[in-house]
Short mmCIF file of C-alpha atoms in Angstrom, two decimals:
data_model
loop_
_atom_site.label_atom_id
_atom_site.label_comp_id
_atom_site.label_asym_id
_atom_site.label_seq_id
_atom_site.Cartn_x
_atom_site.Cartn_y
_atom_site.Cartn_z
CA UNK A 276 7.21 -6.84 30.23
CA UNK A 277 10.91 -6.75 29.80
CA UNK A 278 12.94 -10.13 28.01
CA UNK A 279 14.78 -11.65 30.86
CA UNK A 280 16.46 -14.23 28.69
CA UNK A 281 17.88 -14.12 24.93
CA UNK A 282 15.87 -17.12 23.42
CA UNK A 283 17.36 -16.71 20.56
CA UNK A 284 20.58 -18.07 22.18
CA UNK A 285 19.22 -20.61 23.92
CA UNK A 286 18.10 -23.97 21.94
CA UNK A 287 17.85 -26.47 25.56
CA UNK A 288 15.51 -25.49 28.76
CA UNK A 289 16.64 -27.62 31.65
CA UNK A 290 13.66 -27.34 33.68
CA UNK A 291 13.75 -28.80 38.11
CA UNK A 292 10.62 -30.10 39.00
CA UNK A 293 9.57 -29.53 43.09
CA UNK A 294 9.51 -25.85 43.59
CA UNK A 295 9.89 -24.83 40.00
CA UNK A 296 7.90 -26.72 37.37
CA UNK A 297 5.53 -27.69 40.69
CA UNK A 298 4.38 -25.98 43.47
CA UNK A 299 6.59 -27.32 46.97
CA UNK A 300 3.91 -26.52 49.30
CA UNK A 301 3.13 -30.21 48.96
CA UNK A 302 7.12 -31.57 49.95
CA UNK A 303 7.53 -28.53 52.68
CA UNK A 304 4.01 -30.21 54.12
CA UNK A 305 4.89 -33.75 53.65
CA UNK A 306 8.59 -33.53 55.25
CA UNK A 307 7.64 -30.82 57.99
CA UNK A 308 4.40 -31.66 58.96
CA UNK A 309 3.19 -35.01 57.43
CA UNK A 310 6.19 -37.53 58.18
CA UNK A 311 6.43 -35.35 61.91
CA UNK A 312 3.07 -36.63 62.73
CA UNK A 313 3.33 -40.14 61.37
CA UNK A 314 6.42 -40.63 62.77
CA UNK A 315 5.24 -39.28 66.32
CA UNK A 316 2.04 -42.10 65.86
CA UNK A 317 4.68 -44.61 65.17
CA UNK A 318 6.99 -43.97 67.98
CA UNK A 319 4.63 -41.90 70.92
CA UNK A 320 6.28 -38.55 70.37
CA UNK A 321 4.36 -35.18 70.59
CA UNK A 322 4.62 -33.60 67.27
CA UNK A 323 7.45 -31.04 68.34
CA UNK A 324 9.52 -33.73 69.65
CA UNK A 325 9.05 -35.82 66.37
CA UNK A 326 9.94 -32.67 64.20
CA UNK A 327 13.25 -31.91 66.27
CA UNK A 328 14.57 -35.57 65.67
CA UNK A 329 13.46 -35.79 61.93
CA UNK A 330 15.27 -32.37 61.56
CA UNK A 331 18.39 -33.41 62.77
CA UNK A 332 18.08 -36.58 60.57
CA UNK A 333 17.63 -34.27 57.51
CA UNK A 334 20.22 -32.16 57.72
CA UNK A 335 22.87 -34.61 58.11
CA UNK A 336 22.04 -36.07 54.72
CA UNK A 337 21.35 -32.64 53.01
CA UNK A 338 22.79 -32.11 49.87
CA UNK A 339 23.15 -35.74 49.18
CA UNK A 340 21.01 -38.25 47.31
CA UNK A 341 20.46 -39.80 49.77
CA UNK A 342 18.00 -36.64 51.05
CA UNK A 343 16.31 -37.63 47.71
CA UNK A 344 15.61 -40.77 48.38
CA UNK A 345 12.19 -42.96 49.29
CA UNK A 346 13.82 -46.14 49.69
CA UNK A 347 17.11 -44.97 52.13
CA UNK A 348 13.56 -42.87 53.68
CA UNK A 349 11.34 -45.59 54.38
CA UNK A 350 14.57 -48.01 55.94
CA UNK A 351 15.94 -45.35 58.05
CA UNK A 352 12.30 -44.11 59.48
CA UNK A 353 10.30 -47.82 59.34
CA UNK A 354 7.62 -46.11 57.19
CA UNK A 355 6.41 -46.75 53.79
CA UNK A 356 7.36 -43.12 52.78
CA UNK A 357 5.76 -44.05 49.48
CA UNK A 358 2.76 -44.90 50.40
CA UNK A 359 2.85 -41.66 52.94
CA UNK A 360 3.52 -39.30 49.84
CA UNK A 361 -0.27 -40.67 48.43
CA UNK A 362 -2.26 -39.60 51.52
CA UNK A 363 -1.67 -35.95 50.76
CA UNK A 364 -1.52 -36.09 46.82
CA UNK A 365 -4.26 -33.90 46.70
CA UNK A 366 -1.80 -31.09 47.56
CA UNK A 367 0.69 -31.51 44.18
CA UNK A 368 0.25 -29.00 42.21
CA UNK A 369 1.61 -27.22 39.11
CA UNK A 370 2.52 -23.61 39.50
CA UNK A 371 0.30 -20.80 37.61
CA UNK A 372 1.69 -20.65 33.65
CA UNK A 373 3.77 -23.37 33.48
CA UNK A 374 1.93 -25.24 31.01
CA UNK A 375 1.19 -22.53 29.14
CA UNK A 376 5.29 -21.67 28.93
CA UNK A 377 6.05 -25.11 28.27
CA UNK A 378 4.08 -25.06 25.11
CA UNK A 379 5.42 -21.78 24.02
CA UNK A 380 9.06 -23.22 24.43
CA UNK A 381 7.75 -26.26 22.03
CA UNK A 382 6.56 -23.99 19.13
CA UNK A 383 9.59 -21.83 19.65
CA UNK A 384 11.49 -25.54 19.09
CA UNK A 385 13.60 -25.64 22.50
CA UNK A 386 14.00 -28.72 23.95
CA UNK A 387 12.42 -29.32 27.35
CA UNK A 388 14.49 -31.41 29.80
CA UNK A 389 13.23 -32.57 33.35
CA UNK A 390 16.35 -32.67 35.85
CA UNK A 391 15.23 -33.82 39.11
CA UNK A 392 16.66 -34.71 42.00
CA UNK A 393 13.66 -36.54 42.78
CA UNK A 394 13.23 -40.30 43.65
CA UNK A 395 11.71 -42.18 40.95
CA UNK A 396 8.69 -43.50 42.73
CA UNK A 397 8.37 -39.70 43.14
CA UNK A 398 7.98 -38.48 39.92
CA UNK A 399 5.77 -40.97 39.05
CA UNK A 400 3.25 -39.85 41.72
CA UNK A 401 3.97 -36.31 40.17
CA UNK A 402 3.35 -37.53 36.96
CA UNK A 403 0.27 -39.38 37.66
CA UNK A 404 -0.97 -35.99 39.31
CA UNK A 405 -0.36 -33.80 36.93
CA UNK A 406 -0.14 -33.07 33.22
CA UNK A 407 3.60 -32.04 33.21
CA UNK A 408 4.69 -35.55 31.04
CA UNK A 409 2.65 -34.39 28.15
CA UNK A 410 4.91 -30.92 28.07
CA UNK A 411 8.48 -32.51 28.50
CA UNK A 412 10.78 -33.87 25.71
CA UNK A 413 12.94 -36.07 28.59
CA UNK A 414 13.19 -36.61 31.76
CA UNK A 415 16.54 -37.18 33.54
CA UNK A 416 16.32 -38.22 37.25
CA UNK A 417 19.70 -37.58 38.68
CA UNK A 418 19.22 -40.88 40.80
CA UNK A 419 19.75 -42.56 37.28
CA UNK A 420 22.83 -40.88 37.36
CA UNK A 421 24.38 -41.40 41.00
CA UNK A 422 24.84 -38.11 42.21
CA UNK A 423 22.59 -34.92 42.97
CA UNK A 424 22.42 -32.18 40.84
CA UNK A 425 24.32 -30.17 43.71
CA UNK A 426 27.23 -32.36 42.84
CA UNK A 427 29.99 -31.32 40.60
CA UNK A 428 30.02 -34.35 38.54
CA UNK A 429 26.32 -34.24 37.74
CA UNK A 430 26.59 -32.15 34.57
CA UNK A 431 29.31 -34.52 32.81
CA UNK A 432 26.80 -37.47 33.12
CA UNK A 433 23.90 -35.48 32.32
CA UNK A 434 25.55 -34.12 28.88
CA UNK A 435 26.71 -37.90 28.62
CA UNK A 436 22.68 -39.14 28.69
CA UNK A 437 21.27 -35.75 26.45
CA UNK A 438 23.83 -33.72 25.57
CA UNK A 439 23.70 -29.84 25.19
CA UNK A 440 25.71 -27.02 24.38
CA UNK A 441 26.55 -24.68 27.56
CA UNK A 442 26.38 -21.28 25.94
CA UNK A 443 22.90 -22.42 24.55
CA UNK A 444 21.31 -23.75 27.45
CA UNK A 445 19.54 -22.48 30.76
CA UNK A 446 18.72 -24.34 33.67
CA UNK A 447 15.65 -22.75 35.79
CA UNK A 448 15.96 -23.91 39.49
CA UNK A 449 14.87 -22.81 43.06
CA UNK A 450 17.32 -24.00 44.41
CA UNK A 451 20.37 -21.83 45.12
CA UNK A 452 23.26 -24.79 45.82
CA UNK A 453 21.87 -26.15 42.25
CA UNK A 454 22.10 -22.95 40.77
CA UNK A 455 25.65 -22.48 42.16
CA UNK A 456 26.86 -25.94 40.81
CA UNK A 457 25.48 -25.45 37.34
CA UNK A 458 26.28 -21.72 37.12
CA UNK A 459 30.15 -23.22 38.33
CA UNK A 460 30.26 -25.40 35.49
CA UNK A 461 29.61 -23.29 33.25
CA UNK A 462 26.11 -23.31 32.42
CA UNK A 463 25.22 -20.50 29.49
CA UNK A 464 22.08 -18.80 31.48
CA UNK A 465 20.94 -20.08 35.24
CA UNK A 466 17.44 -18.80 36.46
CA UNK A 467 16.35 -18.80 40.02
CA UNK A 468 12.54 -19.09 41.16
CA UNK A 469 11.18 -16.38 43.98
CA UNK A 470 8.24 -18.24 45.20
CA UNK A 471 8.72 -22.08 45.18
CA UNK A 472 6.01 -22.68 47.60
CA UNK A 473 3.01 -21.01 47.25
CA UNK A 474 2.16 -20.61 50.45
CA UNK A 475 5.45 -18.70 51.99
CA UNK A 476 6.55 -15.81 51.29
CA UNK A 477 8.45 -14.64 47.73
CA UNK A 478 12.45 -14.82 48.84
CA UNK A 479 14.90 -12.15 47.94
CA UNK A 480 17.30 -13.63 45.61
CA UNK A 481 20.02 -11.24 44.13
CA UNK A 482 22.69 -13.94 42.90
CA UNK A 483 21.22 -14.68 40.18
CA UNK A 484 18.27 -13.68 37.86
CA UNK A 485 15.19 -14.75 38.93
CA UNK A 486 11.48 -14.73 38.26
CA UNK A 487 8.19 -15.10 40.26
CA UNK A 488 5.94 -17.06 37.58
CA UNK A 489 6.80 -18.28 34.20
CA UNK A 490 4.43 -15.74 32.86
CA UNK A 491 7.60 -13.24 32.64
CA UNK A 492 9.55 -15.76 30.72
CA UNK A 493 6.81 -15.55 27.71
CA UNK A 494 8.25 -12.21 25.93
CA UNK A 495 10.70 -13.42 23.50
CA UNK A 496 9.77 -17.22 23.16
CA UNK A 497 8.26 -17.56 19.48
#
């Protein structure tokens, strides 16, 4: 199995969490199937009706951190988005070889950093859920820091909170605006992911590198 990253270069792994670290079958269900329903209960709308109006809510907040976030969630819907997210915990899930990569990255000394986009009320489901806190050095939730990781100014205030070199750090992502912004400001190494959710098909990604489990990351971490 070929390298796909010089390690020896690289001394800080800035690691997403939904759809990288964890596996975003669980947010695709909750957004596009869960909140649908609930909101169609709350409101007498047949599912398809319910799923064209939350749509159009969505996208005019994409991008923003304001898509990120529970509480602007549960004001603009009337629903305790929260409390939604715990009915179908059992479907958060960390993706095949993640733990075992994290641990290689903590012999080989690199320093693990969680950058989320998520709400805080969020990752402390996801941390409740899964074992992920145990393999992390920090966490950094870009809510802390006022702007989404799509955002230009993100990076500034993330090197101003744990502060890294560029040429000797990678960010692994799955999402392509993220990868765009960090690649943009000058980000040493950017890594896409192929399969985010395990239950859609692998995507085609030829902008950057990319990898479909973390297993192919292992060759050159010691």
């Amino acid at each position: 199995m070929p390298q796909l990253l010089e390690w020896d270069c690289i001394d800080t792994v800035l690691l997403d969490m939904d759809g990288t670290l964890l596996d975003l079958h669980f947010d695709n269900h909750f957004w596009l199937e869960h909140v649908p329903r609930r909101y169609g209960e709350l409101h007498g709308l047949e599912i398809e009706q319910s799923l064209a109006e939350l749509l159009a809510r969505y996208k005019a907040v994409e991008g923003t951190i304001d898509w990120y976030c529970i509480d602007y969630w549960t004001r603009e819907l009337g629903m305790d988005i929260a409390l939604l997210k715990e009915e179908v915990d059992h479907l958060i899930a960390v993706h095949p070889h993640v733990i075992e990569f994290l641990e290689a990255l903590k012999r080989a000394g690199k320093r693990r950093v969680l950058v989320t986009n998520a709400h805080g009320k969020a990752i402390s489901l996801k941390m409740r859920r899964t074992p992920l806190g145990a393999h992390l050095d920090a966490l950094v939730c870009a809510h802390d820091l006022g702007v989404p990781k799509e955002d230009p100014r993100f990076w500034d205030r993330l090197r101003d909170c744990e502060p890294f070199e560029l040429d000797r750090t990678v960010l692994i992502d799955d999402s392509l605006a993220v990868l765009r912004s960090a690649s943009s400001y000058g980000l040493g190494y950017v890594l896409g992911v192929r399969k985010p959710d395990s239950q859609q098909r692998e995507r085609e990604i030829s902008e950057f590198p990319a990898v479909h489990h973390f297993l192919e990351l292992m060759p050159g971490v010691r």
